[in-house]
Amino acid sequence: MQLVVASNNKGKILEIAALVAGVDLLSLKDIGFTDEIPEPYNTFEENAYAKASAISAFCGLNVFADDSGLCVTALGGAPGVDSAHFSGERNDEKNLQEVLDRLKQYDDRSAFYKAVICLICEGAVYYFDGVCEGSILYEKSGDGGFGYDPVFVPDGYTQSFGTLPLAVKNQISHRAKAVRKMVEFLALRIK
Ligand code: IMP
């Protein structure tokens, strides 16, 4: 089965590829899609659908898109759907610093990552989600992963996703949980 992953985010694609076996995973580059897809909505679900449906219309293949972000309790759930450009720029380092700056005045460091996958398979639309609870450090630790990973420590661990191996992140992350749900769904369909 061929499945297009509607993302240009190398960090995300790397994580997803490690979780999806037995499927011919195609990137946007593979299908020749170069446009930027707008993500103007206030929910992860709507943004994931916007990306998946744009790519589905472009190539006619089965496709899935993930929309994800960091939700910080003391910031009222921000950056949320604005995670990729919280500082006003699509710059991981600046976005991460923006969160640290805004959190300076708060003791509550709790946060969670959320991912929502929208799968368009043979014309039907399906959603799968995953959450990873944790807390925000006071400064960066490690440079692995991407985005906010150097300041995010998942519950039950003492090291950030910037330090923990990718294999650990892929056991417990929001994206891994959502991708696993989709993979289980596809495995039942393919049989
Ligand atoms: P999207 O491409 O619109 O879904 O934006 C996702 C953004 O959320 C990324 O650019 C990161 O800033 C943040 N994000 C989502 N998942 C992760 C993760 O696993 N690690 C670090 N940052 C993440």
GROMACS .gro file of C-alpha atoms and ligand atoms in nm:
model
  214
    1MET     CA    1   0.000   0.000   0.000
    2GLN     CA    2   0.124   0.349  -0.087
    3LEU     CA    3   0.067   0.623   0.169
    4VAL     CA    4   0.169   0.987   0.139
    5VAL     CA    5   0.280   1.169   0.455
    6ALA     CA    6   0.175   1.532   0.414
    7SER     CA    7   0.468   1.700   0.585
    8ASN     CA    8   0.800   1.860   0.501
    9ASN     CA    9   0.918   1.851   0.862
   10LYS     CA   10   1.225   1.624   0.856
   11GLY     CA   11   1.205   1.554   1.233
   12LYS     CA   12   0.845   1.441   1.205
   13ILE     CA   13   0.902   1.227   0.894
   14LEU     CA   14   1.198   1.054   1.059
   15GLU     CA   15   0.985   0.963   1.361
   16ILE     CA   16   0.690   0.848   1.152
   17ALA     CA   17   0.905   0.636   0.916
   18ALA     CA   18   1.041   0.446   1.218
   19LEU     CA   19   0.686   0.356   1.321
   20VAL     CA   20   0.523   0.269   0.988
   21ALA     CA   21   0.639  -0.066   0.852
   22GLY     CA   22   0.497  -0.261   0.559
   23VAL     CA   23   0.370   0.055   0.391
   24ASP     CA   24   0.532   0.236   0.098
   25LEU     CA   25   0.564   0.579   0.263
   26LEU     CA   26   0.591   0.868   0.014
   27SER     CA   27   0.702   1.219   0.104
   28LEU     CA   28   0.575   1.542  -0.049
   29LYS     CA   29   0.902   1.555  -0.243
   30ASP     CA   30   0.830   1.206  -0.383
   31ILE     CA   31   0.495   1.324  -0.524
   32GLY     CA   32   0.634   1.660  -0.646
   33PHE     CA   33   0.429   1.881  -0.413
   34THR     CA   34   0.617   2.202  -0.331
   35ASP     CA   35   0.349   2.450  -0.218
   36GLU     CA   36   0.303   2.571   0.139
   37ILE     CA   37  -0.034   2.459   0.278
   38PRO     CA   38  -0.208   2.718   0.498
   39GLU     CA   39  -0.296   2.602   0.853
   40PRO     CA   40  -0.530   2.884   0.962
   41TYR     CA   41  -0.755   2.696   1.205
   42ASN     CA   42  -0.783   2.692   1.585
   43THR     CA   43  -0.786   2.314   1.625
   44PHE     CA   44  -0.530   2.046   1.542
   45GLU     CA   45  -0.810   1.844   1.375
   46GLU     CA   46  -0.904   2.120   1.129
   47ASN     CA   47  -0.541   2.193   1.038
   48ALA     CA   48  -0.463   1.824   0.990
   49TYR     CA   49  -0.766   1.792   0.762
   50ALA     CA   50  -0.663   2.104   0.566
   51LYS     CA   51  -0.321   1.948   0.494
   52ALA     CA   52  -0.447   1.596   0.420
   53SER     CA   53  -0.727   1.711   0.191
   54ALA     CA   54  -0.499   1.946  -0.006
   55ILE     CA   55  -0.254   1.663  -0.074
   56SER     CA   56  -0.530   1.412  -0.146
   57ALA     CA   57  -0.674   1.652  -0.407
   58PHE     CA   58  -0.327   1.697  -0.557
   59CYS     CA   59  -0.226   1.332  -0.597
   60GLY     CA   60  -0.537   1.116  -0.550
   61LEU     CA   61  -0.343   0.872  -0.330
   62ASN     CA   62  -0.413   0.767   0.028
   63VAL     CA   63  -0.262   1.035   0.249
   64PHE     CA   64  -0.225   1.136   0.611
   65ALA     CA   65  -0.124   1.461   0.779
   66ASP     CA   66  -0.034   1.524   1.138
   67ASP     CA   67  -0.091   1.854   1.312
   68SER     CA   68   0.074   1.881   1.646
   69GLY     CA   69   0.198   2.120   1.906
   70LEU     CA   70   0.297   2.198   2.261
   71CYS     CA   71   0.027   2.307   2.507
   72VAL     CA   72   0.156   2.476   2.823
   73THR     CA   73  -0.085   2.492   3.119
   74ALA     CA   74   0.035   2.826   3.263
   75LEU     CA   75   0.011   2.984   2.917
   76GLY     CA   76  -0.353   2.880   2.878
   77GLY     CA   77  -0.267   2.603   2.631
   78ALA     CA   78  -0.034   2.819   2.415
   79PRO     CA   79   0.152   2.782   2.187
   80GLY     CA   80  -0.091   2.504   2.077
   81VAL     CA   81  -0.176   2.528   1.708
   82ASP     CA   82   0.072   2.818   1.682
   83SER     CA   83   0.367   2.602   1.796
   84ALA     CA   84   0.550   2.616   1.462
   85HIS     CA   85   0.557   2.999   1.459
   86PHE     CA   86   0.502   3.110   1.821
   87SER     CA   87   0.775   3.375   1.807
   88GLY     CA   88   0.634   3.516   1.484
   89GLU     CA   89   0.885   3.314   1.281
   90ARG     CA   90   0.909   2.950   1.173
   91ASN     CA   91   1.221   2.910   1.385
   92ASP     CA   92   1.246   2.630   1.643
   93GLU     CA   93   1.510   2.808   1.851
   94LYS     CA   94   1.318   3.137   1.871
   95ASN     CA   95   0.989   2.959   1.943
   96LEU     CA   96   1.147   2.763   2.228
   97GLN     CA   97   1.299   3.082   2.376
   98GLU     CA   98   0.960   3.253   2.352
   99VAL     CA   99   0.805   2.978   2.567
  100LEU     CA  100   1.090   3.001   2.822
  101ASP     CA  101   1.056   3.381   2.840
  102ARG     CA  102   0.679   3.376   2.887
  103LEU     CA  103   0.705   3.100   3.150
  104LYS     CA  104   0.963   3.285   3.364
  105GLN     CA  105   0.697   3.423   3.599
  106TYR     CA  106   0.524   3.086   3.659
  107ASP     CA  107   0.599   2.793   3.893
  108ASP     CA  108   0.362   2.561   3.711
  109ARG     CA  109   0.579   2.410   3.435
  110SER     CA  110   0.332   2.142   3.327
  111ALA     CA  111   0.266   2.093   2.958
  112PHE     CA  112   0.169   1.833   2.704
  113TYR     CA  113   0.236   1.762   2.342
  114LYS     CA  114  -0.064   1.673   2.129
  115ALA     CA  115  -0.078   1.522   1.781
  116VAL     CA  116  -0.380   1.466   1.561
  117ILE     CA  117  -0.353   1.262   1.245
  118CYS     CA  118  -0.605   1.298   0.965
  119LEU     CA  119  -0.602   0.999   0.730
  120ILE     CA  120  -0.782   1.010   0.397
  121CYS     CA  121  -0.804   0.651   0.281
  122GLU     CA  122  -1.004   0.551  -0.025
  123GLY     CA  123  -1.201   0.875   0.002
  124ALA     CA  124  -1.302   0.837   0.370
  125VAL     CA  125  -1.167   1.059   0.651
  126TYR     CA  126  -1.037   0.920   0.982
  127TYR     CA  127  -0.873   1.085   1.287
  128PHE     CA  128  -0.624   0.944   1.539
  129ASP     CA  129  -0.476   1.135   1.831
  130GLY     CA  130  -0.208   1.109   2.096
  131VAL     CA  131  -0.097   1.307   2.400
  132CYS     CA  132   0.234   1.309   2.587
  133GLU     CA  133   0.229   1.475   2.930
  134GLY     CA  134   0.540   1.638   3.076
  135SER     CA  135   0.698   1.959   3.200
  136ILE     CA  136   0.911   2.246   3.071
  137LEU     CA  137   1.270   2.292   3.189
  138TYR     CA  138   1.418   2.635   3.277
  139GLU     CA  139   1.684   2.601   3.009
  140LYS     CA  140   1.771   2.378   2.713
  141SER     CA  141   1.912   2.032   2.769
  142GLY     CA  142   2.037   1.831   2.470
  143ASP     CA  143   1.996   1.904   2.103
  144GLY     CA  144   1.822   1.589   1.979
  145GLY     CA  145   1.469   1.578   1.839
  146PHE     CA  146   1.327   1.902   1.703
  147GLY     CA  147   1.107   2.194   1.806
  148TYR     CA  148   1.059   2.218   2.182
  149ASP     CA  149   1.225   1.882   2.259
  150PRO     CA  150   1.533   2.029   2.439
  151VAL     CA  151   1.305   2.183   2.707
  152PHE     CA  152   1.036   1.912   2.731
  153VAL     CA  153   1.075   1.636   2.991
  154PRO     CA  154   0.812   1.362   2.957
  155ASP     CA  155   0.644   1.245   3.279
  156GLY     CA  156   0.829   0.950   3.434
  157TYR     CA  157   1.169   1.065   3.298
  158THR     CA  158   1.435   1.307   3.420
  159GLN     CA  159   1.587   1.389   3.080
  160SER     CA  160   1.441   1.599   2.799
  161PHE     CA  161   1.341   1.467   2.457
  162GLY     CA  162   1.649   1.657   2.340
  163THR     CA  163   1.863   1.412   2.538
  164LEU     CA  164   1.661   1.088   2.540
  165PRO     CA  165   1.724   0.856   2.243
  166LEU     CA  166   1.473   0.868   1.955
  167ALA     CA  167   1.382   0.506   2.035
  168VAL     CA  168   1.252   0.622   2.375
  169LYS     CA  169   1.062   0.916   2.225
  170ASN     CA  170   0.905   0.677   1.976
  171GLN     CA  171   0.772   0.462   2.260
  172ILE     CA  172   0.590   0.740   2.444
  173SER     CA  173   0.544   1.048   2.225
  174HIS     CA  174   0.213   1.202   2.123
  175ARG     CA  175   0.296   1.134   1.757
  176ALA     CA  176   0.397   0.773   1.823
  177LYS     CA  177   0.064   0.711   1.999
  178ALA     CA  178  -0.136   0.864   1.714
  179VAL     CA  179   0.069   0.687   1.443
  180ARG     CA  180   0.034   0.351   1.622
  181LYS     CA  181  -0.344   0.392   1.629
  182MET     CA  182  -0.341   0.462   1.255
  183VAL     CA  183  -0.108   0.168   1.185
  184GLU     CA  184  -0.338  -0.068   1.380
  185PHE     CA  185  -0.636   0.063   1.183
  186LEU     CA  186  -0.457   0.017   0.849
  187ALA     CA  187  -0.338  -0.333   0.942
  188LEU     CA  188  -0.699  -0.440   0.997
  189ARG     CA  189  -0.806  -0.284   0.666
  190ILE     CA  190  -0.524  -0.433   0.463
  191LYS     CA  191  -0.591  -0.792   0.588
  192IMP     P1  192   0.282   2.155   1.253
  192IMP     O1  193   0.383   2.119   1.151
  192IMP     O2  194   0.191   2.266   1.217
  192IMP     O3  195   0.209   2.033   1.305
  192IMP     O4  196   0.365   2.216   1.376
  192IMP     C1  197   0.417   2.136   1.471
  192IMP     C2  198   0.504   2.222   1.562
  192IMP     O5  199   0.477   2.182   1.697
  192IMP     C3  200   0.652   2.193   1.539
  192IMP     O6  201   0.707   2.284   1.449
  192IMP     C4  202   0.709   2.208   1.678
  192IMP     O7  203   0.730   2.344   1.706
  192IMP     C5  204   0.594   2.159   1.767
  192IMP     N1  205   0.605   2.013   1.788
  192IMP     C6  206   0.514   1.919   1.751
  192IMP     N2  207   0.557   1.796   1.784
  192IMP     C7  208   0.676   1.813   1.841
  192IMP     C8  209   0.772   1.720   1.892
  192IMP     O8  210   0.756   1.597   1.889
  192IMP     N3  211   0.883   1.776   1.941
  192IMP     C9  212   0.906   1.909   1.945
  192IMP     N4  213   0.822   1.999   1.896
  192IMP    C10  214   0.706   1.951   1.844
   0.00000   0.00000   0.00000
